Coordinates of C-alpha atoms in Angstrom, one line a residue:
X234 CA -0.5 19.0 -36.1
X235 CA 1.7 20.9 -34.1
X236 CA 5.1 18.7 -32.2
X237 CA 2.7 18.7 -28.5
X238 CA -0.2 17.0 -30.6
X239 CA 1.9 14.2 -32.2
X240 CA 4.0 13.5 -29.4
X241 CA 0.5 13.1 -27.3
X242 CA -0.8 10.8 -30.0
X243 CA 2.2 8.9 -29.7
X244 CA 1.8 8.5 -25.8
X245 CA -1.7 7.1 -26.6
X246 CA -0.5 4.8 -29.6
X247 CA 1.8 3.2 -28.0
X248 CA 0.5 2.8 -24.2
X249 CA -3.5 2.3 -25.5
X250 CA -2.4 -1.0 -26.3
X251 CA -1.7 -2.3 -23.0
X252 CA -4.1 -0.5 -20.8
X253 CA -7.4 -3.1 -19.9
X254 CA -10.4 -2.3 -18.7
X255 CA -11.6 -4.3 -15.6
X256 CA -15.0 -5.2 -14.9
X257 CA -16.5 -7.0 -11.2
X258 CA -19.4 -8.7 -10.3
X259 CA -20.6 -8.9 -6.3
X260 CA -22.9 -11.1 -5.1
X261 CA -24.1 -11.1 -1.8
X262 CA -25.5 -14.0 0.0
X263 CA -28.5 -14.9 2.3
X264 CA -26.4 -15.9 5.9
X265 CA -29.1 -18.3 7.1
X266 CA -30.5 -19.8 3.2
X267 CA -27.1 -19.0 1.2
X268 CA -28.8 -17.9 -1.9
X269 CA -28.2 -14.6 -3.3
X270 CA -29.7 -11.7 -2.3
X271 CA -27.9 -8.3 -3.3
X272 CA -25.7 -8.1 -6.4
X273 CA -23.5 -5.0 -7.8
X274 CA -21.1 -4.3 -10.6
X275 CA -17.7 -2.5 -10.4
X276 CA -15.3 -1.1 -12.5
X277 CA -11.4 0.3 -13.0
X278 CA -8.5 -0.1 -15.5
X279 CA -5.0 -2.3 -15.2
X280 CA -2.4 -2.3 -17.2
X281 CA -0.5 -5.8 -18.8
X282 CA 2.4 -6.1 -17.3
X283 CA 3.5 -9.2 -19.0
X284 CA 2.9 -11.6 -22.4
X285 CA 1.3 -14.8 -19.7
X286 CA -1.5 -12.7 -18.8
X287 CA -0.6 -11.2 -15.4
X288 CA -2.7 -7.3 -15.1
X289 CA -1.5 -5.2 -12.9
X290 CA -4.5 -2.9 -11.0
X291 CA -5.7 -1.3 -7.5
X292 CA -6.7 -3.7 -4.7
X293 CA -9.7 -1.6 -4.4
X294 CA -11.3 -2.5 -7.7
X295 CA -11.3 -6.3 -7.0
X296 CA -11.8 -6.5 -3.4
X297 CA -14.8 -9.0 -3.1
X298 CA -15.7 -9.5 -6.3
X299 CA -17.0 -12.6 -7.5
X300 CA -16.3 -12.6 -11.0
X301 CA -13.7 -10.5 -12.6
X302 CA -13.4 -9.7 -16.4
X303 CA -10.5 -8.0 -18.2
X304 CA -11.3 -6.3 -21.4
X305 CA -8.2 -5.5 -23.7
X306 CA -8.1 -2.3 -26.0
X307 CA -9.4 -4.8 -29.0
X308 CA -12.6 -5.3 -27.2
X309 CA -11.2 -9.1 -26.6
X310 CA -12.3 -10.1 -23.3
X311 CA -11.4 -12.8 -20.9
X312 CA -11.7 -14.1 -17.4
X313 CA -9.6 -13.4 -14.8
X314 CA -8.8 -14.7 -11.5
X315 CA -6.5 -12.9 -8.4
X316 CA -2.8 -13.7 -8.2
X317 CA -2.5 -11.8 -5.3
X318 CA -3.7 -8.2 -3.3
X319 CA -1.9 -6.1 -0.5
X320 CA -5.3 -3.6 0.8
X321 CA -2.5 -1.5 2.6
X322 CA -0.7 0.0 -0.6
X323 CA -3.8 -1.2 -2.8
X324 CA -2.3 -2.9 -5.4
X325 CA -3.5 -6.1 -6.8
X326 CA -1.8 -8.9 -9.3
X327 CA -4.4 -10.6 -11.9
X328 CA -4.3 -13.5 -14.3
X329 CA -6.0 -14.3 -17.7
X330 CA -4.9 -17.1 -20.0
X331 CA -4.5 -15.4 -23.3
X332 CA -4.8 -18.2 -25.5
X333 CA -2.3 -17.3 -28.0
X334 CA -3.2 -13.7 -28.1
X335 CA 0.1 -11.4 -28.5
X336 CA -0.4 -9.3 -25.2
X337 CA 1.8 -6.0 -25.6
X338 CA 3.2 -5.2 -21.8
X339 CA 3.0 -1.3 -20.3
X340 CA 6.5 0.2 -20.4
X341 CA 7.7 0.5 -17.1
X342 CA 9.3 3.5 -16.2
X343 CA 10.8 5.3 -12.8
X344 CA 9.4 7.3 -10.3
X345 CA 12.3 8.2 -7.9
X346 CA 13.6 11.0 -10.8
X347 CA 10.6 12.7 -11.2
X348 CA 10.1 16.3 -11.3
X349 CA 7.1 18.9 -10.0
X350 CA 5.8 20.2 -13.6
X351 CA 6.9 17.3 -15.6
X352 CA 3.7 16.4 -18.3
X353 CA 1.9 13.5 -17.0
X354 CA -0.7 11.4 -18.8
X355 CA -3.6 9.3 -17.2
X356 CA -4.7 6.3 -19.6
X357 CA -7.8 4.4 -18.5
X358 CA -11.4 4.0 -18.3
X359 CA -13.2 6.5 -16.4
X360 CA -17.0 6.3 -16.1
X361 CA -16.9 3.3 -18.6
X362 CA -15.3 5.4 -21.3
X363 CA -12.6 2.8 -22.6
X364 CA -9.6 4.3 -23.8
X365 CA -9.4 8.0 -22.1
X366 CA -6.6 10.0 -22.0
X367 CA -6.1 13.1 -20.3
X368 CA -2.6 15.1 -20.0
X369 CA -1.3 17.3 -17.1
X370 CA 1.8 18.1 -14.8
X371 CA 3.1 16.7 -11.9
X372 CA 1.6 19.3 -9.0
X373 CA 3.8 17.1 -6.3
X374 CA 5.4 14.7 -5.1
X375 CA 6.0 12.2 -1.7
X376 CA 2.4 13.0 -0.5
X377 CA 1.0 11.2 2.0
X378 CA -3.0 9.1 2.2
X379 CA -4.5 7.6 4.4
X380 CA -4.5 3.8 2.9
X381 CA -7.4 1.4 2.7
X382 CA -5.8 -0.3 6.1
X383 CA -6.9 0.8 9.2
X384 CA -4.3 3.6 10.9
X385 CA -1.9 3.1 8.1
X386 CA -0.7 5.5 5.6
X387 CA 0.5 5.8 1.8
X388 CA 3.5 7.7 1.2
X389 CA 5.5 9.1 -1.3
X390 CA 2.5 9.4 -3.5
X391 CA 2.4 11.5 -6.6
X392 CA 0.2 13.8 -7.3
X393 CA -1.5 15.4 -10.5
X394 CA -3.8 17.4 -12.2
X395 CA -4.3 15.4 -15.0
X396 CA -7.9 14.7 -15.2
X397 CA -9.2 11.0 -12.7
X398 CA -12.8 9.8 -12.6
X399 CA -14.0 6.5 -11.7
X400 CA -13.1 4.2 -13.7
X401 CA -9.2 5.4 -13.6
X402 CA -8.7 3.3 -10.6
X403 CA -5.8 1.0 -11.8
X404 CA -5.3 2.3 -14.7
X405 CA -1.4 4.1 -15.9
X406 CA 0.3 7.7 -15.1
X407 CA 2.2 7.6 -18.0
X408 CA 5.6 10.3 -19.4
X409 CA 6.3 11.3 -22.3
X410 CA 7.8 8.2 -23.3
X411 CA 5.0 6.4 -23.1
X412 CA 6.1 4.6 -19.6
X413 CA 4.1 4.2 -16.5
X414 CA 5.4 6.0 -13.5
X415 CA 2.4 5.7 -11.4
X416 CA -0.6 3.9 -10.6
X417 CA -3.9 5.9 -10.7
X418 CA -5.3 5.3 -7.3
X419 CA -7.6 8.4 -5.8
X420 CA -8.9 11.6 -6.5
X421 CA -9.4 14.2 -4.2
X422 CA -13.0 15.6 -4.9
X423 CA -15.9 16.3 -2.5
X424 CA -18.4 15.4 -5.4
X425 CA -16.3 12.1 -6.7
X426 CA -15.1 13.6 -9.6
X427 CA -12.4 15.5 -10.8
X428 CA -11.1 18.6 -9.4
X429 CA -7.9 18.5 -10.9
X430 CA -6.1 17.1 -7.6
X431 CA -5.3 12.8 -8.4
X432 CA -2.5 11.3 -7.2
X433 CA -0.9 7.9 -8.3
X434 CA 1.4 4.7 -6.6
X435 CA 5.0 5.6 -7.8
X436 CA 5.8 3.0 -10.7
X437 CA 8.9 1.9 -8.2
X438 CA 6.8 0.8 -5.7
X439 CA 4.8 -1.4 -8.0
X440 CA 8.1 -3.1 -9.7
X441 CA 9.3 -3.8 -6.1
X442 CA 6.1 -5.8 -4.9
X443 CA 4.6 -7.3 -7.7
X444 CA 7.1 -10.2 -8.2
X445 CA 6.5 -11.2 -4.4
X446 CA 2.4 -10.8 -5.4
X447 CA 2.9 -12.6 -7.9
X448 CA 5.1 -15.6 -6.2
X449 CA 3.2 -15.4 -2.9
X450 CA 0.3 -13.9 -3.3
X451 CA 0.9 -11.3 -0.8
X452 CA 3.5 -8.6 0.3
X453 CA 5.8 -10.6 2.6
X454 CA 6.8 -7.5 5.3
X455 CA 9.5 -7.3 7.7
X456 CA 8.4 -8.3 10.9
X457 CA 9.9 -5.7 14.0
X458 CA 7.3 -7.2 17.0
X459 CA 6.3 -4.0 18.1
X460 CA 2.8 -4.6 18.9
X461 CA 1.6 -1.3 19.7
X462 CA 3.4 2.1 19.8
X463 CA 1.9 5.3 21.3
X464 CA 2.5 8.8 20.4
X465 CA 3.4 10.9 23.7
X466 CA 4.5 14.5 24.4
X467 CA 8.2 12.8 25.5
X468 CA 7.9 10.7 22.3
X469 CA 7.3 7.3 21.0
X470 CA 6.8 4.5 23.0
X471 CA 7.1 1.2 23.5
X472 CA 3.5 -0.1 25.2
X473 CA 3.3 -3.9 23.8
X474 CA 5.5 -5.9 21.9
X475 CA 4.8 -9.8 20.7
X476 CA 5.8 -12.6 22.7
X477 CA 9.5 -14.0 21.3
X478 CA 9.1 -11.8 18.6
X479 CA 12.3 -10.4 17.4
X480 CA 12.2 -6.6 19.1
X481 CA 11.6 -8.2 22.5
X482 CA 14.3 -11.1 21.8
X483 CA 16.5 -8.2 21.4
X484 CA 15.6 -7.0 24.5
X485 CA 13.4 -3.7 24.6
X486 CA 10.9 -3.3 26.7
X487 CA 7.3 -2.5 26.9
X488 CA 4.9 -1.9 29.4
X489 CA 5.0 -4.1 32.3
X490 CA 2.4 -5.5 34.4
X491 CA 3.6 -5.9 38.5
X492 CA 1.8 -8.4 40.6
X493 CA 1.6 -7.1 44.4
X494 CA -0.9 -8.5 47.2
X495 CA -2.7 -7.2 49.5
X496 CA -4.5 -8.4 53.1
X497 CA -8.4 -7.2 53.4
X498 CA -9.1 -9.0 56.7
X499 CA -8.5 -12.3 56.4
X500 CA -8.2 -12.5 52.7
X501 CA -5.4 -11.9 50.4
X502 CA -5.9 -10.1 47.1
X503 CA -3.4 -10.1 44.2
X504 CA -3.3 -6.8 42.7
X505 CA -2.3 -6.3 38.7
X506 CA -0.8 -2.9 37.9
X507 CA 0.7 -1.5 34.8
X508 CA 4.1 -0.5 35.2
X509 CA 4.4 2.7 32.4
X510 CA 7.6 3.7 33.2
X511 CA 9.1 0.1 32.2
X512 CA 9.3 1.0 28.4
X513 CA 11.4 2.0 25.8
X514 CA 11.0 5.3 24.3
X515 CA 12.2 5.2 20.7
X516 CA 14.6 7.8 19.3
X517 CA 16.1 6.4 16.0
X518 CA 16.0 3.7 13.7
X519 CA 19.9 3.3 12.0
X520 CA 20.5 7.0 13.1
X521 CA 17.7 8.3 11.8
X522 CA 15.4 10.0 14.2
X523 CA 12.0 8.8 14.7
X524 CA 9.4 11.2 15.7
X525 CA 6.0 9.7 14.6
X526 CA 4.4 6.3 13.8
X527 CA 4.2 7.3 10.4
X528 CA 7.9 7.4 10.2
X529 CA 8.6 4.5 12.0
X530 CA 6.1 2.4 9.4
X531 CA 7.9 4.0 7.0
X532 CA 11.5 3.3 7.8
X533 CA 10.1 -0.4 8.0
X534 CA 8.0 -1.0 5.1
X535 CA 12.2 -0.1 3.3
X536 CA 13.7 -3.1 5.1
X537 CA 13.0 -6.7 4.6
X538 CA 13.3 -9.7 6.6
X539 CA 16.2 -10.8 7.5
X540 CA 17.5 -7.2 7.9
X541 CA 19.6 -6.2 10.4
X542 CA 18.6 -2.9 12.3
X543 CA 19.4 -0.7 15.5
X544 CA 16.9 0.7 17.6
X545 CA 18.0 3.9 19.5
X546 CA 15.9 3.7 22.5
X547 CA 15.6 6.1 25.5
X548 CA 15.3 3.9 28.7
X549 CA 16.1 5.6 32.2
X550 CA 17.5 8.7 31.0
X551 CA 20.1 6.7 29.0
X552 CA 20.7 6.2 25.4
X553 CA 21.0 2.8 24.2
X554 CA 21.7 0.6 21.0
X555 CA 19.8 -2.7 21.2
X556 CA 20.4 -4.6 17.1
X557 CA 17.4 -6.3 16.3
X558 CA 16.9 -8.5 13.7
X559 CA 13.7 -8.5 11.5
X560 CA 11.6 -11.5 10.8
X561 CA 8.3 -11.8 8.5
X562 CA 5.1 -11.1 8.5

């Protein structure tokens, strides 16, 4: 065998090991009698990510299942139950009890060093197939989905054309070295298989949110209170924020609605208007400009609560720096 084929075989030795296969069972109730009446079966990968039994895989795979079953490469298989699930970057946090069995943990590896034609592996389970591994490159990097969350969006993405059916979902990008860098997550393909375009969660992302999963069963975010901000030809706005939530404690503005009153004979009508000019456009977050909602969820989703930031906002022509501190959401 030639150096390529035994240092694939090795990539597949050692990471085979701790790649599961995930199976899900949906049943769908009567809403007047409460007895079932639809069922359906789904299936992705995970990967172990430690010897108590926690399985790391994509939100999508689990999301309203009613049984959950995690297969290991031994064909052992075991019950699990959800730790904890964020839809918006679709990960997800499992638990088996492993009852003595010696679980072997994916090697965790880094995804902010990574380079465009680096050889990429995908390990997982497409169309039921346990155990497949494909090899490509990494075509690129930071792309951008649209997530699983209404009018929110995955960035930094990596993408490859290492082969990703269903089944993948969940399942490792590995390197060379046998560590995950990525988490398989979606395909582009307009017949739902693969065209050679997948892309994956960067392995950084995971290790940065799974403890917090895994101790509170969600992604605890930074909380800004900026309720709704609208894309305009002058730039972003400020149309709603929360009531005593921290952006409007630190006083920006939003719209605001003007009472006046008005005679019509011998009554007297109040009159509501919205007062558009009221508002804060923002221009930077920390001195970095803003110029779309994208990039304002972005800058966010790298702070936590508790953080400390400045909002340059445009307000009557003027400039200004209002500090706002973050809470949590």
């Amino acid at each position: 065998m030639t150096p390529e084929e035994l240092a694939n075989i090795r990539v597949y030795e050692v990471a085979n090991q701790s790649v599961v296969h995930v199976t899900t069972s949906v049943v769908q109730y009567h809403p007047v009698f409460g007895v079932p009446i639809e069922g359906g079966e789904g299936a992705g990968s995970g990967a172990i990510l430690d010897r108590v039994g926690h399985i790391l895989t994509n939100n999508h795979v689990i999301e309203g299942a009613t049984d959950i079953k995690v297969t290991l490469s031994n064909d052992h298989t075991y019950d699990a139950e959800v730790v904890g699930t964020d839809k918006e970057y679709d990960i997800a946090v499992l638990k088996i009890q492993p009852n003595g069995e010696a679980l072997v943990p994916i090697k965790l590896g880094r995804s902010d060093n990574l380079r465009v034609g680096q050889k990429a592996f995908a390990l997982g389970n497409p169309f039921g197939f346990d155990g497949t591994l494909t090899t490509g490159i990494l075509s690129s990097l930071n792309r951008s989905l649209p997530s699983r969350e209404e009018a929110r969006v995955m960035d930094g993405m990596i993408q490859t054309d290492a082969a990703m059916n269903p089944g993948n979902s969940g399942g490792p990008l590995l390197n060379t070295s046998a560590e995950m860098i990525g988490m398989c997550v979606a395909i582009r393909s307009a017949v739902g298989q693969s065209s050679g375009v997948g892309f994956a969660i960067p392995v950084d992302r995971v290790k940065r949110f799974v403890p917090e999963l895994i101790e509170h069963g969600r992604i605890i975010r930074a909380y800004h209170g900026i309720v709704v901000l609208n894309e305009t030809a002058r730039g972003l706005r400020i149309a709603k924020l929360a009531a005593d939530g921290p952006a409007e404690k630190a006083g920006l503005r939003g719209f605001r609605v003007t009472k006046r009153y008005e005679r019509r004979g011998a009554a007297v009508y109040e009159i509501k208007e919205l007062d558009k000019d009221h508002a804060d456009f923002l221009v930077a977050i920390d001195g970095k400009a803003v110029r779309s909602h994208t990039e304002f969820l972005a800058i966010m989703d790298a702070h936590a609560p508790g953080d400390r930031v400045v909002f340059t906002v445009r307000r009557e022509g003027e400039l200004l720096d209002v500090p706002v501190v973050l809470g949590s959401a």
